[in-house]
Amino acid sequence: MKFEDLNLLKNIQQALIDEGYEAPTPIQQQAIPIILEGTDLVGCAQTGTGKTAAFAIPILNSLHRIVGSAKKVKHIRTLVITPTRELALQIGESFDTYGKYTNIRQLTIFGGVNQTSQTDQLKKGVDVLIATPGRLLDLHKQGFINLDHLHTLVLDEADQMLDMGFIHDVKKIIKLTPDNRQTLLFSATMPIAIRELADTFLTDPKYVSVTPVSSTAERVKQQIYFVDKGDKRKLLYHLIRNENLSNVLVFTRTKHGADNVVKALKKNGVHAEAIHGDKSQNARVRVLEGFKNKEVSVLVATDIAARGIDIESLPYVINFDLPNIPETYVHRIGRTGRAGNEGLAISFCAKDEQPYLKDIEKLIRLKIKVIEGHPYPYGSGEEASDKPAEEKKPDFRHKKKTNTPSRKSEASKKNKKRWY
């Protein structure tokens, strides 16, 4: 199938030609005709499958028929709700790209920044509003947002909004929209709460699904390193230095963990930055742009912050911490090996993470290759209690000189040494 087979308007078709798009992806092939006919839709698709274009293209196609002249009064006719600022910005860019030969005006709003510029644009009128839940409800309460003319509501990354605690806000937003709207729900996974949401707020939706969550990209090479928790940062630096890795996306379980990894890498001369919820919007945008432009060599992120990160030809993903939800592993490593490129997914597994590994391998139906012979195997690090202290190299950098140190105190200091 080609895009020209979808009977899109010339204005939209030309924008796709400019981008070099010829054939729709599987999710686009299935979703675009359904959306064009005005039917509600539930789409199960992971990041990197072309999901944004799957809803942006048909929405723009339908809106262009309605909006027409630039002189026509602007009303919010499409609302896209998404969990993170980064993803909202990327969706906004997609609407601008595919709609550049139309008079359709989009606005992206999110929290963490001054609202004045956003309210000024809302006063002028917009056709497409892309928003995070909190900022949308806040501006609606202030009277800046009117959803009475809404035609289409898109709930993107619904499972992530559930994980982030936005589901109640989402329900409030849905109740603010007209009953006769078209509703499109996209989610990488379909937990019970998301199915219940679809059953409650969608009308006879059609279901489409691509790339089952249990499958991992064929061109992604997967490796696992068994390592003590206290040695993970040393192993990470060892791989980056000895394997000459760059443009690396590293996942940690917590924001604090991400900051600690960045601090350790910077001490060793690696240009690394973190991206997570505690960072300001300007800082997150700056770091992400630096990583895309290869000015930042290593980007350390939490799962929530990483949603919306879409980088072409990303060669390496490293799971510094294994996720406790196996589907998250699939989402993480799916960020590499895209568009025919090969990718490498490296995971570190401490002893307390072995149950997570077992669940992951059960989900993906694959035994991940174990890398042996590295410098930091189980039992060689700070957590080891069965190896004699004499086998470790002492670190004298921060020790005060003493005349006659006892053997016991020396061994104690060796056991407590930290590199980072």
Short mmCIF file of C-alpha atoms in Angstrom, two decimals:
data_model
loop_
_atom_site.label_atom_id
_atom_site.label_comp_id
_atom_site.label_asym_id
_atom_site.label_seq_id
_atom_site.Cartn_x
_atom_site.Cartn_y
_atom_site.Cartn_z
CA MET A 1 0.00 0.00 0.00
CA LYS A 2 1.10 3.57 -0.76
CA PHE A 3 -0.07 6.79 0.90
CA GLU A 4 -1.66 7.79 -2.39
CA ASP A 5 -3.98 4.77 -2.04
CA LEU A 6 -5.55 6.34 1.07
CA ASN A 7 -7.26 9.12 -0.97
CA LEU A 8 -5.78 11.92 1.13
CA LEU A 9 -6.15 15.56 0.12
CA LYS A 10 -3.39 16.99 -2.07
CA ASN A 11 -2.30 19.39 0.67
CA ILE A 12 -1.59 16.50 3.04
CA GLN A 13 -0.17 14.26 0.33
CA GLN A 14 2.37 16.90 -0.70
CA ALA A 15 3.60 17.31 2.88
CA LEU A 16 4.17 13.54 3.07
CA ILE A 17 6.06 13.61 -0.23
CA ASP A 18 8.27 16.38 1.15
CA GLU A 19 9.11 14.14 4.09
CA GLY A 20 9.95 11.25 1.79
CA TYR A 21 7.04 9.11 2.99
CA GLU A 22 5.85 6.59 0.44
CA ALA A 23 4.30 3.61 2.21
CA PRO A 24 2.39 3.74 5.52
CA THR A 25 3.56 1.63 8.45
CA PRO A 26 1.31 -1.24 9.62
CA ILE A 27 -0.38 0.89 12.31
CA GLN A 28 -0.96 3.66 9.76
CA GLN A 29 -2.41 1.23 7.21
CA GLN A 30 -4.92 -0.01 9.75
CA ALA A 31 -5.75 3.18 11.65
CA ILE A 32 -5.95 5.90 8.97
CA PRO A 33 -8.99 4.51 7.07
CA ILE A 34 -10.87 3.93 10.35
CA ILE A 35 -10.17 7.46 11.59
CA LEU A 36 -11.12 8.97 8.24
CA GLU A 37 -14.55 7.36 8.43
CA GLY A 38 -15.12 8.92 11.87
CA THR A 39 -15.16 5.70 13.90
CA ASP A 40 -13.79 5.45 17.44
CA LEU A 41 -10.50 3.57 17.65
CA VAL A 42 -8.35 1.74 20.19
CA GLY A 43 -4.80 1.26 18.95
CA CYS A 44 -2.21 -0.91 20.67
CA ALA A 45 1.16 0.26 19.38
CA GLN A 46 4.56 0.94 20.85
CA THR A 47 6.77 3.98 20.39
CA GLY A 48 8.53 3.95 17.02
CA THR A 49 5.73 2.32 15.02
CA GLY A 50 4.54 5.55 13.36
CA LYS A 51 1.65 5.95 15.79
CA THR A 52 1.64 9.77 15.85
CA ALA A 53 1.31 10.01 12.07
CA ALA A 54 -1.41 7.35 12.23
CA PHE A 55 -3.74 9.81 13.95
CA ALA A 56 -2.25 13.18 12.89
CA ILE A 57 -2.57 12.58 9.13
CA PRO A 58 -6.28 11.64 9.03
CA ILE A 59 -7.18 14.33 11.58
CA LEU A 60 -5.47 16.99 9.48
CA ASN A 61 -7.14 15.62 6.37
CA SER A 62 -10.60 15.96 7.97
CA LEU A 63 -9.86 19.32 9.58
CA HIS A 64 -8.71 20.87 6.31
CA ARG A 65 -12.15 20.28 4.85
CA ILE A 66 -13.72 22.08 7.84
CA VAL A 67 -11.22 24.87 8.47
CA GLY A 68 -10.65 25.88 4.85
CA SER A 69 -9.86 29.60 4.72
CA ALA A 70 -7.51 31.20 7.22
CA LYS A 71 -10.18 33.84 7.85
CA LYS A 72 -12.53 31.32 9.42
CA VAL A 73 -12.98 31.64 13.20
CA LYS A 74 -10.74 29.23 15.08
CA HIS A 75 -12.21 26.74 17.55
CA ILE A 76 -10.56 23.79 19.29
CA ARG A 77 -11.75 20.94 17.07
CA THR A 78 -9.08 18.37 18.00
CA LEU A 79 -7.65 17.76 21.47
CA VAL A 80 -4.67 15.46 22.01
CA ILE A 81 -3.92 14.48 25.63
CA THR A 82 -0.48 13.09 26.33
CA PRO A 83 1.45 12.39 29.57
CA THR A 84 4.76 14.25 29.09
CA ARG A 85 5.98 17.60 27.84
CA GLU A 86 8.50 16.00 25.48
CA LEU A 87 5.88 13.85 23.79
CA ALA A 88 3.49 16.80 23.53
CA LEU A 89 6.17 18.85 21.76
CA GLN A 90 6.91 16.03 19.32
CA ILE A 91 3.23 15.58 18.48
CA GLY A 92 2.97 19.32 17.90
CA GLU A 93 5.90 19.18 15.50
CA SER A 94 4.21 16.34 13.61
CA PHE A 95 1.00 18.33 13.17
CA ASP A 96 3.04 21.29 11.91
CA THR A 97 4.97 19.07 9.49
CA TYR A 98 2.01 17.21 7.97
CA GLY A 99 -0.24 20.26 8.00
CA LYS A 100 2.17 22.83 6.57
CA TYR A 101 0.11 23.30 3.40
CA THR A 102 -3.09 23.93 5.35
CA ASN A 103 -4.43 26.82 7.43
CA ILE A 104 -4.69 24.57 10.49
CA ARG A 105 -3.17 26.09 13.62
CA GLN A 106 -1.93 23.91 16.47
CA LEU A 107 -0.84 24.83 19.99
CA THR A 108 1.06 22.72 22.50
CA ILE A 109 0.56 23.46 26.20
CA PHE A 110 2.13 21.94 29.30
CA GLY A 111 3.04 22.84 32.86
CA GLY A 112 6.36 23.94 34.25
CA VAL A 113 6.51 27.14 32.19
CA ASN A 114 4.79 30.52 32.35
CA GLN A 115 1.28 30.26 30.95
CA THR A 116 1.10 33.77 29.42
CA SER A 117 2.34 32.81 25.95
CA GLN A 118 -0.01 29.82 25.94
CA THR A 119 -3.07 31.86 26.94
CA ASP A 120 -2.21 34.53 24.36
CA GLN A 121 -2.28 31.88 21.61
CA LEU A 122 -5.53 30.42 22.94
CA LYS A 123 -7.15 33.86 22.75
CA LYS A 124 -6.18 34.09 19.06
CA GLY A 125 -7.79 30.72 18.44
CA VAL A 126 -6.41 27.28 17.55
CA ASP A 127 -7.74 24.25 15.66
CA VAL A 128 -5.62 21.57 17.34
CA LEU A 129 -4.69 21.64 21.03
CA ILE A 130 -2.03 19.24 22.34
CA ALA A 131 -1.82 19.22 26.12
CA THR A 132 -0.69 17.49 29.27
CA PRO A 133 -3.61 16.84 31.65
CA GLY A 134 -2.73 19.19 34.50
CA ARG A 135 -2.16 22.32 32.42
CA LEU A 136 -5.28 21.66 30.35
CA LEU A 137 -7.53 21.43 33.41
CA ASP A 138 -5.88 24.50 34.94
CA LEU A 139 -6.43 26.70 31.87
CA HIS A 140 -9.95 25.36 31.40
CA LYS A 141 -10.77 26.31 34.99
CA GLN A 142 -9.46 29.80 34.27
CA GLY A 143 -11.76 30.08 31.29
CA PHE A 144 -9.14 30.03 28.52
CA ILE A 145 -10.24 26.72 26.97
CA ASN A 146 -13.62 25.92 25.41
CA LEU A 147 -14.16 22.37 24.17
CA ASP A 148 -17.76 22.78 22.95
CA HIS A 149 -16.71 22.58 19.27
CA LEU A 150 -14.52 19.50 19.69
CA HIS A 151 -14.72 16.88 16.93
CA THR A 152 -11.88 14.52 17.88
CA LEU A 153 -10.30 13.56 21.20
CA VAL A 154 -7.01 11.64 21.20
CA LEU A 155 -5.72 9.90 24.34
CA ASP A 156 -2.09 9.06 23.58
CA GLU A 157 0.15 6.80 25.72
CA ALA A 158 -2.87 5.93 27.87
CA ASP A 159 -0.98 3.31 29.88
CA GLN A 160 1.70 5.83 30.78
CA MET A 161 -0.93 8.31 31.94
CA LEU A 162 -2.28 5.54 34.14
CA ASP A 163 1.20 4.86 35.58
CA MET A 164 1.74 8.57 36.27
CA GLY A 165 -1.55 8.94 38.13
CA PHE A 166 -3.25 11.05 35.45
CA ILE A 167 -6.18 8.73 34.84
CA HIS A 168 -8.58 10.71 37.06
CA ASP A 169 -7.63 13.94 35.30
CA VAL A 170 -8.20 12.22 31.96
CA LYS A 171 -11.70 11.20 33.02
CA LYS A 172 -12.43 14.80 34.06
CA ILE A 173 -11.25 16.04 30.66
CA ILE A 174 -13.38 13.54 28.77
CA LYS A 175 -16.47 14.75 30.64
CA LEU A 176 -15.74 18.30 29.44
CA THR A 177 -16.06 17.24 25.78
CA PRO A 178 -19.21 16.78 23.63
CA ASP A 179 -20.82 13.33 23.67
CA ASN A 180 -20.78 13.09 19.86
CA ARG A 181 -17.01 13.40 19.57
CA GLN A 182 -14.75 10.85 17.88
CA THR A 183 -12.39 9.30 20.42
CA LEU A 184 -9.04 7.69 19.63
CA LEU A 185 -7.13 5.85 22.36
CA PHE A 186 -3.55 4.68 21.86
CA SER A 187 -1.57 2.63 24.35
CA ALA A 188 1.57 0.50 24.26
CA THR A 189 -0.04 -1.99 26.64
CA MET A 190 -3.64 -2.77 27.51
CA PRO A 191 -3.99 -3.22 31.28
CA ILE A 192 -7.49 -3.73 32.70
CA ALA A 193 -7.85 -0.06 33.71
CA ILE A 194 -7.24 1.08 30.12
CA ARG A 195 -9.73 -1.44 28.74
CA GLU A 196 -12.30 -0.19 31.24
CA LEU A 197 -11.59 3.39 30.15
CA ALA A 198 -12.18 2.41 26.51
CA ASP A 199 -15.39 0.56 27.37
CA THR A 200 -16.71 3.55 29.33
CA PHE A 201 -15.88 6.46 27.04
CA LEU A 202 -15.62 5.07 23.50
CA THR A 203 -18.57 4.16 21.26
CA ASP A 204 -18.30 0.85 19.36
CA PRO A 205 -14.57 1.30 18.80
CA LYS A 206 -12.54 -0.70 16.33
CA TYR A 207 -9.36 -2.29 17.67
CA VAL A 208 -6.03 -2.34 15.86
CA SER A 209 -2.78 -3.78 17.14
CA VAL A 210 0.75 -4.01 15.81
CA THR A 211 4.01 -5.32 17.23
CA PRO A 212 2.83 -7.35 20.22
CA VAL A 213 4.41 -6.17 23.42
CA SER A 214 6.12 -9.52 23.93
CA SER A 215 8.18 -9.12 20.76
CA THR A 216 11.53 -7.35 20.61
CA ALA A 217 13.06 -5.80 17.53
CA GLU A 218 14.72 -8.41 15.32
CA ARG A 219 17.74 -6.20 14.70
CA VAL A 220 18.38 -5.51 18.39
CA LYS A 221 21.22 -7.55 19.89
CA GLN A 222 20.58 -8.21 23.59
CA GLN A 223 23.18 -8.83 26.29
CA ILE A 224 23.08 -9.25 30.07
CA TYR A 225 25.89 -8.58 32.57
CA PHE A 226 25.64 -10.08 36.06
CA VAL A 227 27.18 -7.50 38.37
CA ASP A 228 26.99 -6.45 42.02
CA LYS A 229 24.87 -3.34 42.53
CA GLY A 230 27.83 -1.39 43.90
CA ASP A 231 29.86 -2.08 40.75
CA LYS A 232 27.29 -0.99 38.18
CA ARG A 233 28.70 2.50 37.70
CA LYS A 234 32.21 1.13 37.27
CA LEU A 235 30.98 -1.40 34.71
CA LEU A 236 29.09 1.31 32.83
CA TYR A 237 32.19 3.48 32.56
CA HIS A 238 34.29 0.44 31.60
CA LEU A 239 31.96 -0.36 28.67
CA ILE A 240 31.70 3.24 27.49
CA ARG A 241 35.48 3.63 27.54
CA ASN A 242 36.66 0.22 26.29
CA GLU A 243 33.89 -0.32 23.72
CA ASN A 244 34.02 3.32 22.62
CA LEU A 245 30.27 3.75 23.06
CA SER A 246 28.58 7.08 22.30
CA ASN A 247 25.00 8.24 21.72
CA VAL A 248 23.96 5.93 24.58
CA LEU A 249 20.55 6.03 26.27
CA VAL A 250 20.82 4.70 29.85
CA PHE A 251 17.75 3.79 31.91
CA THR A 252 17.64 4.00 35.70
CA ARG A 253 14.73 3.18 37.99
CA THR A 254 14.81 6.45 39.95
CA LYS A 255 15.56 10.15 39.45
CA HIS A 256 18.15 10.04 42.24
CA GLY A 257 19.82 7.08 40.54
CA ALA A 258 19.97 8.95 37.23
CA ASP A 259 21.69 11.93 38.86
CA ASN A 260 24.23 9.67 40.59
CA VAL A 261 25.12 7.90 37.34
CA VAL A 262 25.63 11.23 35.57
CA LYS A 263 27.80 12.52 38.42
CA ALA A 264 30.00 9.39 38.27
CA LEU A 265 30.40 9.56 34.49
CA LYS A 266 31.25 13.27 34.51
CA LYS A 267 33.99 12.61 37.10
CA ASN A 268 35.56 10.31 34.53
CA GLY A 269 35.33 12.77 31.66
CA VAL A 270 32.18 11.42 29.98
CA HIS A 271 29.75 14.08 28.75
CA ALA A 272 26.56 12.77 30.33
CA GLU A 273 23.28 14.46 31.27
CA ALA A 274 20.11 13.32 33.04
CA ILE A 275 16.49 13.85 32.08
CA HIS A 276 13.70 13.28 34.59
CA GLY A 277 10.69 14.90 36.21
CA ASP A 278 12.67 17.10 38.61
CA LYS A 279 14.42 18.90 35.76
CA SER A 280 12.94 22.18 34.51
CA GLN A 281 11.30 22.21 31.11
CA ASN A 282 14.06 24.36 29.63
CA ALA A 283 16.72 22.02 31.00
CA ARG A 284 14.98 18.94 29.61
CA VAL A 285 14.60 20.47 26.15
CA ARG A 286 18.23 21.64 26.17
CA VAL A 287 19.57 18.23 27.21
CA LEU A 288 17.43 16.36 24.69
CA GLU A 289 18.54 18.65 21.85
CA GLY A 290 22.16 18.21 22.92
CA PHE A 291 21.77 14.43 22.82
CA LYS A 292 20.07 14.49 19.41
CA ASN A 293 22.87 16.69 18.07
CA LYS A 294 25.46 14.31 19.59
CA GLU A 295 26.82 17.08 21.83
CA VAL A 296 25.83 14.92 24.83
CA SER A 297 27.36 11.44 24.63
CA VAL A 298 25.25 9.67 27.28
CA LEU A 299 21.65 10.47 28.22
CA VAL A 300 20.47 8.96 31.52
CA ALA A 301 16.69 8.83 31.88
CA THR A 302 13.88 7.42 33.95
CA ASP A 303 11.09 5.58 32.14
CA ILE A 304 8.58 8.39 32.58
CA ALA A 305 10.92 11.05 31.20
CA ALA A 306 11.98 8.78 28.33
CA ARG A 307 8.45 8.55 26.95
CA GLY A 308 8.46 10.91 24.02
CA ILE A 309 12.17 10.60 23.31
CA ASP A 310 12.27 9.70 19.63
CA ILE A 311 15.80 9.61 18.21
CA GLU A 312 16.64 8.17 14.82
CA SER A 313 19.46 5.64 14.57
CA LEU A 314 19.97 5.32 18.32
CA PRO A 315 22.70 2.64 18.53
CA TYR A 316 22.79 1.76 22.24
CA VAL A 317 20.35 1.29 25.10
CA ILE A 318 21.69 0.30 28.52
CA ASN A 319 19.42 -0.87 31.33
CA PHE A 320 21.45 0.26 34.34
CA ASP A 321 18.54 -1.00 36.46
CA LEU A 322 16.29 -3.78 35.23
CA PRO A 323 12.62 -2.74 35.23
CA ASN A 324 10.27 -4.62 37.55
CA ILE A 325 7.61 -4.62 34.79
CA PRO A 326 8.77 -6.84 31.89
CA GLU A 327 6.83 -4.88 29.24
CA THR A 328 8.91 -1.84 30.17
CA TYR A 329 12.02 -3.71 29.08
CA VAL A 330 10.52 -4.20 25.62
CA HIS A 331 9.65 -0.50 25.38
CA ARG A 332 13.15 0.52 26.43
CA ILE A 333 15.11 -1.60 24.00
CA GLY A 334 12.63 -0.80 21.22
CA ARG A 335 14.24 2.63 21.00
CA THR A 336 17.20 1.13 19.16
CA GLY A 337 17.31 -1.03 16.04
CA ARG A 338 14.76 1.11 14.20
CA ALA A 339 14.29 1.77 10.50
CA GLY A 340 16.52 -1.12 9.44
CA ASN A 341 19.42 -0.10 11.66
CA GLU A 342 21.10 -2.49 14.05
CA GLY A 343 21.02 -1.81 17.78
CA LEU A 344 22.56 -3.14 20.97
CA ALA A 345 20.65 -3.43 24.25
CA ILE A 346 22.84 -4.05 27.31
CA SER A 347 21.37 -4.85 30.73
CA PHE A 348 22.96 -4.98 34.17
CA CYS A 349 21.51 -7.52 36.59
CA ALA A 350 22.25 -7.49 40.33
CA LYS A 351 21.31 -10.45 42.51
CA ASP A 352 18.09 -8.85 43.73
CA GLU A 353 17.06 -8.21 40.10
CA GLN A 354 17.20 -11.85 38.98
CA PRO A 355 13.42 -12.31 39.37
CA TYR A 356 12.92 -9.35 37.01
CA LEU A 357 15.20 -10.97 34.45
CA LYS A 358 13.27 -14.22 34.70
CA ASP A 359 9.99 -12.39 34.01
CA ILE A 360 11.52 -10.51 31.07
CA GLU A 361 12.84 -13.68 29.43
CA LYS A 362 9.48 -15.36 29.94
CA LEU A 363 7.71 -12.45 28.22
CA ILE A 364 10.05 -12.16 25.23
CA ARG A 365 10.43 -15.95 24.96
CA LEU A 366 14.17 -15.57 24.64
CA LYS A 367 17.23 -16.35 26.75
CA ILE A 368 19.33 -13.18 26.77
CA LYS A 369 23.02 -13.76 26.09
CA VAL A 370 25.12 -13.58 29.26
CA ILE A 371 28.46 -11.75 28.90
CA GLU A 372 31.13 -13.34 31.05
CA GLY A 373 34.75 -12.42 31.65
CA HIS A 374 34.08 -8.76 32.43
CA PRO A 375 35.99 -7.04 35.28
CA TYR A 376 33.06 -6.83 37.74
CA PRO A 377 31.31 -10.23 38.08
CA TYR A 378 29.22 -11.21 41.08
CA GLY A 379 31.27 -11.34 44.25
CA SER A 380 34.00 -8.93 43.14
CA GLY A 381 32.46 -5.69 44.39
CA GLU A 382 31.56 -3.85 47.57
CA GLU A 383 28.69 -6.21 48.31
CA ALA A 384 30.94 -9.27 48.40
CA SER A 385 31.57 -10.66 51.86
CA ASP A 386 33.11 -14.00 50.93
CA LYS A 387 36.33 -12.68 49.34
CA PRO A 388 39.30 -11.73 51.48
CA ALA A 389 40.10 -8.01 51.55
CA GLU A 390 43.65 -8.69 50.34
CA GLU A 391 42.33 -9.53 46.85
CA LYS A 392 41.11 -5.94 46.37
CA LYS A 393 43.34 -3.11 45.31
CA PRO A 394 43.61 -0.56 48.11
CA ASP A 395 42.73 3.07 47.43
CA PHE A 396 45.04 5.52 49.21
CA ARG A 397 43.66 8.72 47.69
CA HIS A 398 41.75 9.90 50.76
CA LYS A 399 43.65 8.12 53.55
CA LYS A 400 45.62 9.91 56.23
CA LYS A 401 49.13 8.68 56.89
CA THR A 402 49.59 6.66 60.07
CA ASN A 403 52.75 5.25 61.58
CA THR A 404 51.64 1.69 62.27
CA PRO A 405 48.25 0.88 60.78
CA SER A 406 46.80 -2.37 62.04
CA ARG A 407 46.02 -5.13 59.56
CA LYS A 408 42.41 -5.09 60.70
CA SER A 409 41.95 -1.35 60.07
CA GLU A 410 43.65 -1.61 56.67
CA ALA A 411 41.34 -4.44 55.62
CA SER A 412 38.35 -2.45 56.82
CA LYS A 413 39.36 0.55 54.73
CA LYS A 414 39.86 -1.62 51.67
CA ASN A 415 36.35 -3.01 52.00
CA LYS A 416 34.85 0.45 52.32
CA LYS A 417 36.60 2.04 49.35
CA ARG A 418 34.34 3.73 46.78
CA TRP A 419 35.36 4.87 43.34
CA TYR A 420 32.48 7.27 42.81
#
